[in-house]
PDB file of C-alpha atoms in Angstrom:
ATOM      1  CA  UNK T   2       0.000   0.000   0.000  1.00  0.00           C
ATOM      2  CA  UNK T   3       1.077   3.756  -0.632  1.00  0.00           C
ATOM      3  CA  UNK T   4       2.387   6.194   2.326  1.00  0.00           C
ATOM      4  CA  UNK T   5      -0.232   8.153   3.921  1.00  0.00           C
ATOM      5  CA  UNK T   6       1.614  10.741   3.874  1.00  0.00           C
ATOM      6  CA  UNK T   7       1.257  13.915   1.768  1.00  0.00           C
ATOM      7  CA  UNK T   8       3.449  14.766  -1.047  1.00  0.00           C
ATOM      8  CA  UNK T   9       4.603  18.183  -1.543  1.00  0.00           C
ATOM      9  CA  UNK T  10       3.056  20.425  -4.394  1.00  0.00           C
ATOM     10  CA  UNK T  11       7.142  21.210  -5.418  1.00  0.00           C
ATOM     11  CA  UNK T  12       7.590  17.957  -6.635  1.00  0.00           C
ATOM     12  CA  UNK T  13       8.603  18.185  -9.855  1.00  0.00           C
ATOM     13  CA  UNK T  14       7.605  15.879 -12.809  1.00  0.00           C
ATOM     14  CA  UNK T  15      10.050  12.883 -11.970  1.00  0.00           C
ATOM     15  CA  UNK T  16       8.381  12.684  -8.692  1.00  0.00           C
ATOM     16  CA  UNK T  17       5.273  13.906  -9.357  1.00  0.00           C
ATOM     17  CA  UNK T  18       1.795  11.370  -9.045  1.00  0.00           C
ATOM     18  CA  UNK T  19       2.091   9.128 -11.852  1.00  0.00           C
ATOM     19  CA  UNK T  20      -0.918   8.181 -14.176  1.00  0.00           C
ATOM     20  CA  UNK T  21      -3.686   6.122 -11.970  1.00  0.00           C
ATOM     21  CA  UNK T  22      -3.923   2.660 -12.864  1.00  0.00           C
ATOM     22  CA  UNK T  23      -6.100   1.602 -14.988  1.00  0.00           C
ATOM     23  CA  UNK T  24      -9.809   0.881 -13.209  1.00  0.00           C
ATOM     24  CA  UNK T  25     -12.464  -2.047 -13.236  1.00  0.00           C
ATOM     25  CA  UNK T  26      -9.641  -4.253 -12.272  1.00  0.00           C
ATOM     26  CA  UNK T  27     -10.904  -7.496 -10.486  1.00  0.00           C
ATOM     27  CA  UNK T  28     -10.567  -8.014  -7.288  1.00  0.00           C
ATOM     28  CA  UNK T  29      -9.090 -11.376  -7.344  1.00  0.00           C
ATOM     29  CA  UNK T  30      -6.123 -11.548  -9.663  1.00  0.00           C
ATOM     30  CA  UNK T  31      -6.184 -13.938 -12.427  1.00  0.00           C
ATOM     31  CA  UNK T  32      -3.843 -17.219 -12.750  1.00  0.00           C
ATOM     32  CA  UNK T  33      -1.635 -17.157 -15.973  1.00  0.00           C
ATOM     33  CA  UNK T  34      -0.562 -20.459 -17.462  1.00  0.00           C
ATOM     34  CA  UNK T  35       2.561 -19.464 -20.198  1.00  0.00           C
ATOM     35  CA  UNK T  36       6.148 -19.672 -18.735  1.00  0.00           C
ATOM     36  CA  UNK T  37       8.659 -16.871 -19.644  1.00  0.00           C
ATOM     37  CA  UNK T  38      11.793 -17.487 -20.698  1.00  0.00           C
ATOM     38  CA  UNK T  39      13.352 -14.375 -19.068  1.00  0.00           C
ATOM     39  CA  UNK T  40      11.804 -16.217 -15.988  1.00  0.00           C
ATOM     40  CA  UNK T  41      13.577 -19.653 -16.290  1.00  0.00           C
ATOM     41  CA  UNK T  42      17.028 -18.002 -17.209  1.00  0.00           C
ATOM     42  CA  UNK T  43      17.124 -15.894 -13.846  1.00  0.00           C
ATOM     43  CA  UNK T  44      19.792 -16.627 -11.197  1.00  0.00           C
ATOM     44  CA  UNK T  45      17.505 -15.953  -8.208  1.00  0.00           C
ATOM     45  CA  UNK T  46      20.286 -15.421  -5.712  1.00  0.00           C
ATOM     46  CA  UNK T  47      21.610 -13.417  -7.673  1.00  0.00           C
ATOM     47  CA  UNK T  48      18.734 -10.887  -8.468  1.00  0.00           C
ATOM     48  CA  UNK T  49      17.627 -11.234  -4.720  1.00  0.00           C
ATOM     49  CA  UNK T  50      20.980  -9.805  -3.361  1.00  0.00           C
ATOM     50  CA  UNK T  51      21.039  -6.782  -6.177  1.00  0.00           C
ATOM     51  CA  UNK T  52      17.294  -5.972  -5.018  1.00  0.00           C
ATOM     52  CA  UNK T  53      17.946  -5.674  -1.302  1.00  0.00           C
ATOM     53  CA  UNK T  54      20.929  -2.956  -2.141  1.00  0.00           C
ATOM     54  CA  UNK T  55      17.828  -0.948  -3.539  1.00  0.00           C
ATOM     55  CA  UNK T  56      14.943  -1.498  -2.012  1.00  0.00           C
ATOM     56  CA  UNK T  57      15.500   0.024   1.529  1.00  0.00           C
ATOM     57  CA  UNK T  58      13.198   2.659   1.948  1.00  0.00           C
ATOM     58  CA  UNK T  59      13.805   6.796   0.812  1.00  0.00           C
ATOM     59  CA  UNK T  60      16.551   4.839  -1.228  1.00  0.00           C
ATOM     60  CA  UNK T  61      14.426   5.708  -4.635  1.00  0.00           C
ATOM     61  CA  UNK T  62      13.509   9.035  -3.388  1.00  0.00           C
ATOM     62  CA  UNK T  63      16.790  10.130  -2.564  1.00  0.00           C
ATOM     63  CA  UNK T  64      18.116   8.708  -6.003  1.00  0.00           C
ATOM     64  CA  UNK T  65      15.560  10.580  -7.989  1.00  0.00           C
ATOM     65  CA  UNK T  66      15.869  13.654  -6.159  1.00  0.00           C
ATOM     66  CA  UNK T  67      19.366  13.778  -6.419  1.00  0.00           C
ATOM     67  CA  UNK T  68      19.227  13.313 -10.376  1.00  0.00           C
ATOM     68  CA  UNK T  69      16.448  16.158 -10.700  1.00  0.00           C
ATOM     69  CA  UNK T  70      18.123  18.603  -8.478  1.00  0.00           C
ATOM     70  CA  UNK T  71      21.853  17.990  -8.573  1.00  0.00           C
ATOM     71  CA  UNK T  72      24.755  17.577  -5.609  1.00  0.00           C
ATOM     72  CA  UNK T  73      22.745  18.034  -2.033  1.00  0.00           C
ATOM     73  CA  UNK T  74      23.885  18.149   1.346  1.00  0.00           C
ATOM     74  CA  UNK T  75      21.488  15.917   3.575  1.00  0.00           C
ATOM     75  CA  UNK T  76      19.737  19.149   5.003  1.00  0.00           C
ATOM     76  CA  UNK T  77      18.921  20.170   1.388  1.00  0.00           C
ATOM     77  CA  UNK T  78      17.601  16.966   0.314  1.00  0.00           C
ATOM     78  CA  UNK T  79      15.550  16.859   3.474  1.00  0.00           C
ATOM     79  CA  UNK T  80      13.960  19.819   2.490  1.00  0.00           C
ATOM     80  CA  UNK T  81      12.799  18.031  -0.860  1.00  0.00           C
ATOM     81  CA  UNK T  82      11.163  15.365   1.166  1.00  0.00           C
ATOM     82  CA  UNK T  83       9.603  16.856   4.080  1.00  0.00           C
ATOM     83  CA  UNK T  84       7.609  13.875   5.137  1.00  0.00           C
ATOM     84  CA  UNK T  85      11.655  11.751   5.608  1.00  0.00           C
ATOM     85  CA  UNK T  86      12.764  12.631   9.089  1.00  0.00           C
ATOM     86  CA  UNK T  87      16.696  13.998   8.464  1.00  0.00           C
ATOM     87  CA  UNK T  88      18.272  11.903  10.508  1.00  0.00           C
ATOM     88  CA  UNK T  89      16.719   8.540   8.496  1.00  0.00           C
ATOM     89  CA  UNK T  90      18.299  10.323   5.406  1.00  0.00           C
ATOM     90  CA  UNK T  91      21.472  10.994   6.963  1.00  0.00           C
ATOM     91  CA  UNK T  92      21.435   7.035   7.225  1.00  0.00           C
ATOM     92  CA  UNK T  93      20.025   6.146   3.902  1.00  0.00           C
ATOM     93  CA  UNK T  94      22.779   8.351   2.189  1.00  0.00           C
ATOM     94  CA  UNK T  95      25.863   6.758   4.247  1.00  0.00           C
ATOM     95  CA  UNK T  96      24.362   3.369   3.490  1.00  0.00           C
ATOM     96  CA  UNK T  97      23.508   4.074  -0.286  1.00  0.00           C
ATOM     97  CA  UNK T  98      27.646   5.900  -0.135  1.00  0.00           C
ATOM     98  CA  UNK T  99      29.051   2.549   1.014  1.00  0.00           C
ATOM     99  CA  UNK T 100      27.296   0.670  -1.374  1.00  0.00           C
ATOM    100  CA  UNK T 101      28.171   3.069  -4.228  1.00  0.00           C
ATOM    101  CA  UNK T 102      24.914   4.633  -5.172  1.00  0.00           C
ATOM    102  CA  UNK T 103      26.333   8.076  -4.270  1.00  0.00           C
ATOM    103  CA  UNK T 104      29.737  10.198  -3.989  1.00  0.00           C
ATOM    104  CA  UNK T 105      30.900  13.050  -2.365  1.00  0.00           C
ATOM    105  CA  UNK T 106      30.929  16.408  -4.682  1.00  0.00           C
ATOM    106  CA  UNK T 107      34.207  17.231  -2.888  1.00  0.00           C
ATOM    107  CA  UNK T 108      36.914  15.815  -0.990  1.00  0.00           C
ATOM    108  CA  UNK T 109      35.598  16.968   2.589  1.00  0.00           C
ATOM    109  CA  UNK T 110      33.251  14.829   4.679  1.00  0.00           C
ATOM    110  CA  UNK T 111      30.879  17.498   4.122  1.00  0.00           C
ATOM    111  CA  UNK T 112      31.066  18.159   0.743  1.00  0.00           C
ATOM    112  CA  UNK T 113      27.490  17.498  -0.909  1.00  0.00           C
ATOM    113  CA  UNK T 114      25.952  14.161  -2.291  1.00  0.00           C
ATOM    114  CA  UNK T 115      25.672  13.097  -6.012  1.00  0.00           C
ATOM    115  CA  UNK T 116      24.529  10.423  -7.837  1.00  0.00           C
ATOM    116  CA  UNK T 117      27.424   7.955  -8.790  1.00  0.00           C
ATOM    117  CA  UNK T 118      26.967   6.675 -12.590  1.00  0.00           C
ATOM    118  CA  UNK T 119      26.095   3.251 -10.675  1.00  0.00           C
ATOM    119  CA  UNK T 120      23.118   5.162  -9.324  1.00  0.00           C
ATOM    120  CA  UNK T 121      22.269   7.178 -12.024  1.00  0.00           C
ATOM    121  CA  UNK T 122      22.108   3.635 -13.874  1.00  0.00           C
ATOM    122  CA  UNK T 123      19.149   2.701 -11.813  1.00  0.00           C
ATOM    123  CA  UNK T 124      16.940   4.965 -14.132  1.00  0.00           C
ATOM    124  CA  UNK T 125      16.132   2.056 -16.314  1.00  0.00           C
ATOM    125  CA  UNK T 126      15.295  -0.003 -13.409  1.00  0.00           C
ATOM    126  CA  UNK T 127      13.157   2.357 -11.748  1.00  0.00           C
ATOM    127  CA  UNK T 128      11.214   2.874 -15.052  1.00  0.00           C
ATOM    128  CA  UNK T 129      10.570  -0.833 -15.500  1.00  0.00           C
ATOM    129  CA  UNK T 130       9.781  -1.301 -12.218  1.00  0.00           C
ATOM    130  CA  UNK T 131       6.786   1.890 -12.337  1.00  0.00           C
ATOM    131  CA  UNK T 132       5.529   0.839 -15.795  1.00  0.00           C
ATOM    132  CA  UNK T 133       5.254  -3.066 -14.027  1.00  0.00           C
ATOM    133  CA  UNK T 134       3.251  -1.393 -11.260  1.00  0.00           C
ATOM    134  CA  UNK T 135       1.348   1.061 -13.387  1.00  0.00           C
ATOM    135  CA  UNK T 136       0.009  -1.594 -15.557  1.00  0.00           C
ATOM    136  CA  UNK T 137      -0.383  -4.320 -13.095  1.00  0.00           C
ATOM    137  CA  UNK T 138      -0.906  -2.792  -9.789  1.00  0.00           C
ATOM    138  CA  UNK T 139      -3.926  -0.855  -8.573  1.00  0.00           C
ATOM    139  CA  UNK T 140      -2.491   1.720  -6.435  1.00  0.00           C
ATOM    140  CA  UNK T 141      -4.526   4.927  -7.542  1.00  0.00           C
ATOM    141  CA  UNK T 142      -2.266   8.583  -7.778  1.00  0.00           C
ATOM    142  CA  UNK T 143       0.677   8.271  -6.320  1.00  0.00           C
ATOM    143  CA  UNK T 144       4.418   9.586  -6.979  1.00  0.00           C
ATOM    144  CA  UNK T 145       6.651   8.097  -9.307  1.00  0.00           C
ATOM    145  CA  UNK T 146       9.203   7.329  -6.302  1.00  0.00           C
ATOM    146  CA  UNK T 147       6.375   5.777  -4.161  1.00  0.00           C
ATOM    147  CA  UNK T 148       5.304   3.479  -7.040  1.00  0.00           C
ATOM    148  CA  UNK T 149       8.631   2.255  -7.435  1.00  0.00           C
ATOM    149  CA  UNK T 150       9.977   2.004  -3.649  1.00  0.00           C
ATOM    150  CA  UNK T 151       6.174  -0.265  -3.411  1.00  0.00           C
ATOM    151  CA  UNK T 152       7.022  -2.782  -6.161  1.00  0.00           C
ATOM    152  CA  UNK T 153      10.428  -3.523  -4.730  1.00  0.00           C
ATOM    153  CA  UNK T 154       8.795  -3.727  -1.166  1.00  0.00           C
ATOM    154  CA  UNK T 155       6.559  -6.312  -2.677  1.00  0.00           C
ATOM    155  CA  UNK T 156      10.076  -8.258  -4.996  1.00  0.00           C
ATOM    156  CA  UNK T 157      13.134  -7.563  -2.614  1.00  0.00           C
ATOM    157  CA  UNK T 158      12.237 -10.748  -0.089  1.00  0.00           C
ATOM    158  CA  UNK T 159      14.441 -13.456   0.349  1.00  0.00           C
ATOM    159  CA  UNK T 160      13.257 -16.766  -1.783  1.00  0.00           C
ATOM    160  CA  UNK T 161      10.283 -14.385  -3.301  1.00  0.00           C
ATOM    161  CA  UNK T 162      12.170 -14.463  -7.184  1.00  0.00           C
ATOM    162  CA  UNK T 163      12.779 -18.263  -7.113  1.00  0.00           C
ATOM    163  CA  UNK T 164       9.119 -19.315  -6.091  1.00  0.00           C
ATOM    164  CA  UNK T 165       8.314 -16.716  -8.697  1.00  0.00           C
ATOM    165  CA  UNK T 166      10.559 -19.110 -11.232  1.00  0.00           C
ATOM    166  CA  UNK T 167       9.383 -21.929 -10.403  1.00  0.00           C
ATOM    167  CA  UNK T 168       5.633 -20.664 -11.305  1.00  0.00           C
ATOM    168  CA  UNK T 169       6.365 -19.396 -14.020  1.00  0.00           C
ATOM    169  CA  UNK T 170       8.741 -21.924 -15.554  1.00  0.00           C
ATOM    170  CA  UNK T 171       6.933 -24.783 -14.506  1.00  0.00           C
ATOM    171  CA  UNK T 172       2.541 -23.225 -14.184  1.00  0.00           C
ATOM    172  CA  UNK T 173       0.559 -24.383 -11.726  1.00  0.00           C
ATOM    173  CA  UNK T 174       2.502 -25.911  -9.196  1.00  0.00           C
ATOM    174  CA  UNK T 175       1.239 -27.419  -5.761  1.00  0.00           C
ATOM    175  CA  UNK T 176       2.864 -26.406  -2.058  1.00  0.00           C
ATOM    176  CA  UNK T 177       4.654 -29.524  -1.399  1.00  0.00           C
ATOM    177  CA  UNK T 178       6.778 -29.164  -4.940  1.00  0.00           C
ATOM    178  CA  UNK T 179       7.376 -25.464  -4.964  1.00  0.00           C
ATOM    179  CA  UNK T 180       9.039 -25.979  -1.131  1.00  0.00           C
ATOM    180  CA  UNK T 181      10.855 -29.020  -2.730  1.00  0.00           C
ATOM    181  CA  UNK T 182      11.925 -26.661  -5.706  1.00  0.00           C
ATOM    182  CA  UNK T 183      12.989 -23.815  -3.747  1.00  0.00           C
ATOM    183  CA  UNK T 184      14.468 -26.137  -0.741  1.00  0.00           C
ATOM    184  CA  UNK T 185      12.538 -24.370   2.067  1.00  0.00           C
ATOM    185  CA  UNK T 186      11.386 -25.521   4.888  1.00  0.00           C
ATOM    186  CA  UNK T 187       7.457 -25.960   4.698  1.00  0.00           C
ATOM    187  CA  UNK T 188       6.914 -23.255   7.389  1.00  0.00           C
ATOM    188  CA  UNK T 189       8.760 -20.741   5.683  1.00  0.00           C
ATOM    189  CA  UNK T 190       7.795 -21.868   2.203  1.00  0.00           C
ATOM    190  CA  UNK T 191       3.964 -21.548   3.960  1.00  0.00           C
ATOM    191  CA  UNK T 192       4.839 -17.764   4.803  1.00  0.00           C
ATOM    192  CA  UNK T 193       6.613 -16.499   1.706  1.00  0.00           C
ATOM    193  CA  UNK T 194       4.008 -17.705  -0.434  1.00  0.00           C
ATOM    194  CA  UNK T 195       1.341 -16.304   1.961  1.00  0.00           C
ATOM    195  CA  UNK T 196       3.128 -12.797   1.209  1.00  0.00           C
ATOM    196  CA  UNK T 197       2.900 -12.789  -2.739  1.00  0.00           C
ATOM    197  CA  UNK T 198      -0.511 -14.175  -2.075  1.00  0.00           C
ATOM    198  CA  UNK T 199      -1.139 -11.004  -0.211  1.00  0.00           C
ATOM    199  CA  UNK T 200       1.200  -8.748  -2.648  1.00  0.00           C
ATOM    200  CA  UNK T 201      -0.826 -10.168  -5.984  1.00  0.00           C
ATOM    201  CA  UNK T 202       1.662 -11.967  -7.415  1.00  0.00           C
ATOM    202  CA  UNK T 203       0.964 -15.604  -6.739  1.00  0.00           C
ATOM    203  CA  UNK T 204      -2.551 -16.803  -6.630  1.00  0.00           C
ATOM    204  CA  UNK T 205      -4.361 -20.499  -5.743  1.00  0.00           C
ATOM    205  CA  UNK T 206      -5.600 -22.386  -8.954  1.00  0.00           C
ATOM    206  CA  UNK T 207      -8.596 -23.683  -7.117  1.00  0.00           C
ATOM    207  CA  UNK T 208     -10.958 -22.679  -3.915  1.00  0.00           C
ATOM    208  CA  UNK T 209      -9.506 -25.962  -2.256  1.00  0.00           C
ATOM    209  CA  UNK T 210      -7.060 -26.547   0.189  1.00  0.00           C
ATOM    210  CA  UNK T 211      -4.378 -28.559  -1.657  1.00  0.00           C
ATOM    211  CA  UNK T 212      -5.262 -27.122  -5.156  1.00  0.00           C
ATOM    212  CA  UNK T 213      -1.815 -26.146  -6.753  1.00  0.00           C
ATOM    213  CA  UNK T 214      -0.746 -22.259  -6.665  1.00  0.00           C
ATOM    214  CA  UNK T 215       0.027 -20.192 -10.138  1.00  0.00           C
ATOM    215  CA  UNK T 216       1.406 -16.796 -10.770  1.00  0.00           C
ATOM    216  CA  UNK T 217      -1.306 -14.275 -11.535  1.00  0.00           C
ATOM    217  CA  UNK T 218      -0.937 -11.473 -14.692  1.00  0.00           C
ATOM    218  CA  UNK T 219       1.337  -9.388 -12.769  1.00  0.00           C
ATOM    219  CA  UNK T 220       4.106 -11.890 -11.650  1.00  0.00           C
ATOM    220  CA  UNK T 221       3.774 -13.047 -14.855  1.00  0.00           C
ATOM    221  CA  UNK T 222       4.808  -9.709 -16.458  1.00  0.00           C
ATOM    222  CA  UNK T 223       7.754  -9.765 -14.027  1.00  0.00           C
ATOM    223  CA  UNK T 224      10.396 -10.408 -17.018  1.00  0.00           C
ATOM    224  CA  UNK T 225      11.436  -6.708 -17.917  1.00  0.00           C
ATOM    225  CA  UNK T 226      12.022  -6.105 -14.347  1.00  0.00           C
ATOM    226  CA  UNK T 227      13.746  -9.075 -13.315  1.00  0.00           C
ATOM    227  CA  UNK T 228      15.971  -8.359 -16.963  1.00  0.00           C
ATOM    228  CA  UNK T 229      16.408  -4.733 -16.034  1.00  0.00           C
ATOM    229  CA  UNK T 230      17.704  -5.567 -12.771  1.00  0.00           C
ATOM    230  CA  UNK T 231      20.192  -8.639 -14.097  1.00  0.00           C
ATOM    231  CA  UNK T 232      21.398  -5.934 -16.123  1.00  0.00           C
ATOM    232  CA  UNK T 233      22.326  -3.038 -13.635  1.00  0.00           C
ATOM    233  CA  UNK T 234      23.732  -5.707 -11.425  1.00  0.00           C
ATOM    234  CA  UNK T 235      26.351  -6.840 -14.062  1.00  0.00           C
ATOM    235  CA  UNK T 236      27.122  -3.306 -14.493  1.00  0.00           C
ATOM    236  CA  UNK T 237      27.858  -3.437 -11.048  1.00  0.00           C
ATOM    237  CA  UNK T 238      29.952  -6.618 -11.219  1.00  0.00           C
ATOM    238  CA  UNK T 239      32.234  -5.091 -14.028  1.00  0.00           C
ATOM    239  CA  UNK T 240      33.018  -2.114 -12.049  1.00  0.00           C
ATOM    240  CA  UNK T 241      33.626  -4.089  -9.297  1.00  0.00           C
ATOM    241  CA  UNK T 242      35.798  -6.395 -11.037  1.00  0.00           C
ATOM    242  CA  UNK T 243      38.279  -3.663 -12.447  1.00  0.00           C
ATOM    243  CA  UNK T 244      40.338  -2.498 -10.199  1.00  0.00           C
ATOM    244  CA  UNK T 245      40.823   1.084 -10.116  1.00  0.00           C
ATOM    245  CA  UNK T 246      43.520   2.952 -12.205  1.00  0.00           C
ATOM    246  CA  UNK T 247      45.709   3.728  -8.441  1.00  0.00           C
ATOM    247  CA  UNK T 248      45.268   0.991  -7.646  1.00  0.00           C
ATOM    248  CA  UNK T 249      46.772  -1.137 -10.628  1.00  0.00           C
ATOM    249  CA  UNK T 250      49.582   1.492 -11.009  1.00  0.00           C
ATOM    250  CA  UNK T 251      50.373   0.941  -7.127  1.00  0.00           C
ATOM    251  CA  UNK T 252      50.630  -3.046  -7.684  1.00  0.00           C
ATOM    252  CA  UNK T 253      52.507  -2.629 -11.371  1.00  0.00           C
ATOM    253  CA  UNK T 254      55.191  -0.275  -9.138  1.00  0.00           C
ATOM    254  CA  UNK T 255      55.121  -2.786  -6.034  1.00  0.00           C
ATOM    255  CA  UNK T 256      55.798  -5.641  -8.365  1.00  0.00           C
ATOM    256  CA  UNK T 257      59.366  -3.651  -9.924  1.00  0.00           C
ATOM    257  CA  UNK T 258      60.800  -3.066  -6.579  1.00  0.00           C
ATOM    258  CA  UNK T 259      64.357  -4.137  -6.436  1.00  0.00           C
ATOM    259  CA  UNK T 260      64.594  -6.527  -3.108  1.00  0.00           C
ATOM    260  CA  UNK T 261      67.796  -6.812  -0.718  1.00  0.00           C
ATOM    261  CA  UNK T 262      68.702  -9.900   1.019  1.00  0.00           C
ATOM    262  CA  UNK T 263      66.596  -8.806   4.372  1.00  0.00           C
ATOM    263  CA  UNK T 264      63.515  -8.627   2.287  1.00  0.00           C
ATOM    264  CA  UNK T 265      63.324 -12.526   1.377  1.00  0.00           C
ATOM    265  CA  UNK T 266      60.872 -13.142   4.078  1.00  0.00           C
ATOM    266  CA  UNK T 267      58.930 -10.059   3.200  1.00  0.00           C
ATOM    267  CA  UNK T 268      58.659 -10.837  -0.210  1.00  0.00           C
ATOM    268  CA  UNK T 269      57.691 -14.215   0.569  1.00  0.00           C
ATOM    269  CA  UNK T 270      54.883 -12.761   2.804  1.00  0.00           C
ATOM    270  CA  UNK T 271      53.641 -10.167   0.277  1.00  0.00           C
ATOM    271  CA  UNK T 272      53.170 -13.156  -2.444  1.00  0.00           C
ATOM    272  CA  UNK T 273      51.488 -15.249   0.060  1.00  0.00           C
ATOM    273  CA  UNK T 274      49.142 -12.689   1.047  1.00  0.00           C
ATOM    274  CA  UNK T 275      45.993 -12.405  -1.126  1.00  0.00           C
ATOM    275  CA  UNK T 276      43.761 -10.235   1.611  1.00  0.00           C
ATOM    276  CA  UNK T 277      45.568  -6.746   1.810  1.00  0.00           C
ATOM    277  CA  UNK T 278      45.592  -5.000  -2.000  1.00  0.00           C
ATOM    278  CA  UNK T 279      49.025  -3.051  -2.273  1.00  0.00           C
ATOM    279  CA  UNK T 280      47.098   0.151  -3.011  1.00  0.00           C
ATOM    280  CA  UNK T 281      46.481   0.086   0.875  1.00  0.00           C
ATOM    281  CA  UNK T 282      49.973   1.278   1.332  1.00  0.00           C
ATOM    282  CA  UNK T 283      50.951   5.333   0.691  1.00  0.00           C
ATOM    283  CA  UNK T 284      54.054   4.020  -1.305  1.00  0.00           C
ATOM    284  CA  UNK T 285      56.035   0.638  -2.118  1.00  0.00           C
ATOM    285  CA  UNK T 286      58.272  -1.152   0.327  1.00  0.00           C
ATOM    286  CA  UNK T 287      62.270  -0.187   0.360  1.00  0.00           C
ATOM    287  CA  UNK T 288      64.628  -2.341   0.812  1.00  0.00           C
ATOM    288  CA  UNK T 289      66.156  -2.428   4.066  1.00  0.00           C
ATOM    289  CA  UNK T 290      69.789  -2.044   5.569  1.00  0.00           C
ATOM    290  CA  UNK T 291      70.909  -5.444   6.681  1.00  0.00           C
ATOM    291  CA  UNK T 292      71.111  -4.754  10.700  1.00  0.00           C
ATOM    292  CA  UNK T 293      74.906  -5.808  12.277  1.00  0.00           C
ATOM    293  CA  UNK T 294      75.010  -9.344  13.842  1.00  0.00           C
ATOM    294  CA  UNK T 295      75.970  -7.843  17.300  1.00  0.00           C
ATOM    295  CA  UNK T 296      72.787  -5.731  17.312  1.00  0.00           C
ATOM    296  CA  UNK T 297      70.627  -8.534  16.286  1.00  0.00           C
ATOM    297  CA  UNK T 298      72.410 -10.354  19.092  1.00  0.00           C
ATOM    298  CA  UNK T 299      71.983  -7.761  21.730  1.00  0.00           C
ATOM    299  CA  UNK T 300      68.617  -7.234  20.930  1.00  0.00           C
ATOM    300  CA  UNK T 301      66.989 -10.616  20.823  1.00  0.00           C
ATOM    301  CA  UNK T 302      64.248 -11.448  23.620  1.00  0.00           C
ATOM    302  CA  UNK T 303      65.662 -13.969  26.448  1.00  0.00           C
ATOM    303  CA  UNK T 304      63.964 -17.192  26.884  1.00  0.00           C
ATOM    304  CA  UNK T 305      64.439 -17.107  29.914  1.00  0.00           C
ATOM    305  CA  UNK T 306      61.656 -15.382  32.356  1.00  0.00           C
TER     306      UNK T 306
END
């Protein structure tokens, strides 16, 4: 269901109400028989963990209102959403920062937010996720953001995309074999289809009790978004993947440095060590001086107590 809340008359068209959806909808949504093939190529996991890095709440309204109005410092983008206590955005922005939605403008800590282009990639999500809900979903005038932050509050929960495959890869499909399918427990299998039941996305075939369960119109039509998500998340993967220019110019310097004999065991650790990038250090190791016998000598710990 939508916020109760009011939205503010400055919204601008990004944000604004989008169209109602379309009425003399039935109450009870319909069972679909077709599979999709976008549906049965989906790694589930996979678009599970990308949805939960962008479906906590104000994290499409603080996306959209930093592409519409440029860098903001939390108080300013507070003032575009009066209804989002500051302090919730203050957390929402550090979370969406460390998960490399947004940047800094500047190099100080309080230099104003901006989208990163990994968030300002979300636009195509966001726009298959609205024209999903707009279509399928009957939640009368509401904002763009709103739409959008609903049909991800309905998609984002754990196991909810691979029950969603296996109804729509496989049709009508009773309890017992979706739990099998999904490898759930039958409690928790119970409850997560009890929640798309309730979300109008998965529907019973029949009015009886063990009659098998089916995807209704709109978790059928679930394909562009589940494809529009697969896609921003490899995005994310390839940026992830390659390292940053620093970063390879650091290890391609690290790797030329001339070692003396004391830095054999150094060395030795460095290679072993796969954890600890070399761009974590200011500049690459120097060899050493090799320390006088004598000192070593006078220096070394007694064993005795």
């Amino acid at each position: 269901m939508a916020l109760a809340h009011p939205y503010p008359n400055h919204l601008a068209s990004p944000l604004a109400p989008a169209d109602p959806s379309p009425k003399g909808r039935p109450p009870m949504p319909t069972p679909t028989q077709p599979s999709d093939a976008s549906l049965s190529s989906l790694d589930a996991q996979h678009v599970e963990d990308t949805l939960s890095r962008i479906a906590p709440k104000w994290t499409t309204w603080s996306t959209q209102t930093l592409a519409h109005h440029g860098p903001l410092r939390t108080r300013e983008l507070a003032a575009h959403l009066p209804f989002v206590h500051e302090t919730a955005l203050s957390r929402r922005l550090g979370q969406m920062h460390a998960d490399g939605l947004v940047t800094r403008a500047g190099d100080s800590q309080r230099s104003p937010y901006q989208l990163s282009a990994l968030g300002a990639a979300l636009s195509p999500v966001h726009r298959a996720l609205s024209d999903w809900s707009q279509h399928h979903l009957s939640l009368g005038t509401v904002a763009d953001a709103e739409r959008v932050e609903d049909a991800l509050r309905r998609l984002h929960l754990r196991h909810s995309t691979a029950v969603i495959q296996v109804l729509g890869t496989g049709g009508p499909t009773r309890f017992v074999h979706i739990a099998e399918e999904v490898g759930l427990y039958p409690s928790l299998a119970r409850h997560r289809i009890n929640r798309l039941q309730l979300d109008g996305l998965v529907t019973r075939v029949g009015p009886r009790h063990g009659d098998p369960y089916a995807l209704t119109d709109a978790g059928q039509a679930l394909g562009p978004v589940y494809t529009a998500v697969e896609r921003w998340s490899n995005l994310t993967t390839e940026r992830l993947s390659t390292p940053p220019a620093s970063a390879r110019s650091a290890a391609q310097s690290h790797s030329r440095v001339p070692l003396g004999a004391g830095d054999v065991r150094t060395a030795a650790a460095l290679r072993r060590s796969t954890v600890v990038p070399s761009a974590v250090f200011s500049h690459p190791p120097q060899p050493q001086p090799r320390v006088p016998a004598a000192v070593i000598h006078q220096s070394a710990p007694s064993r005795g107590r």
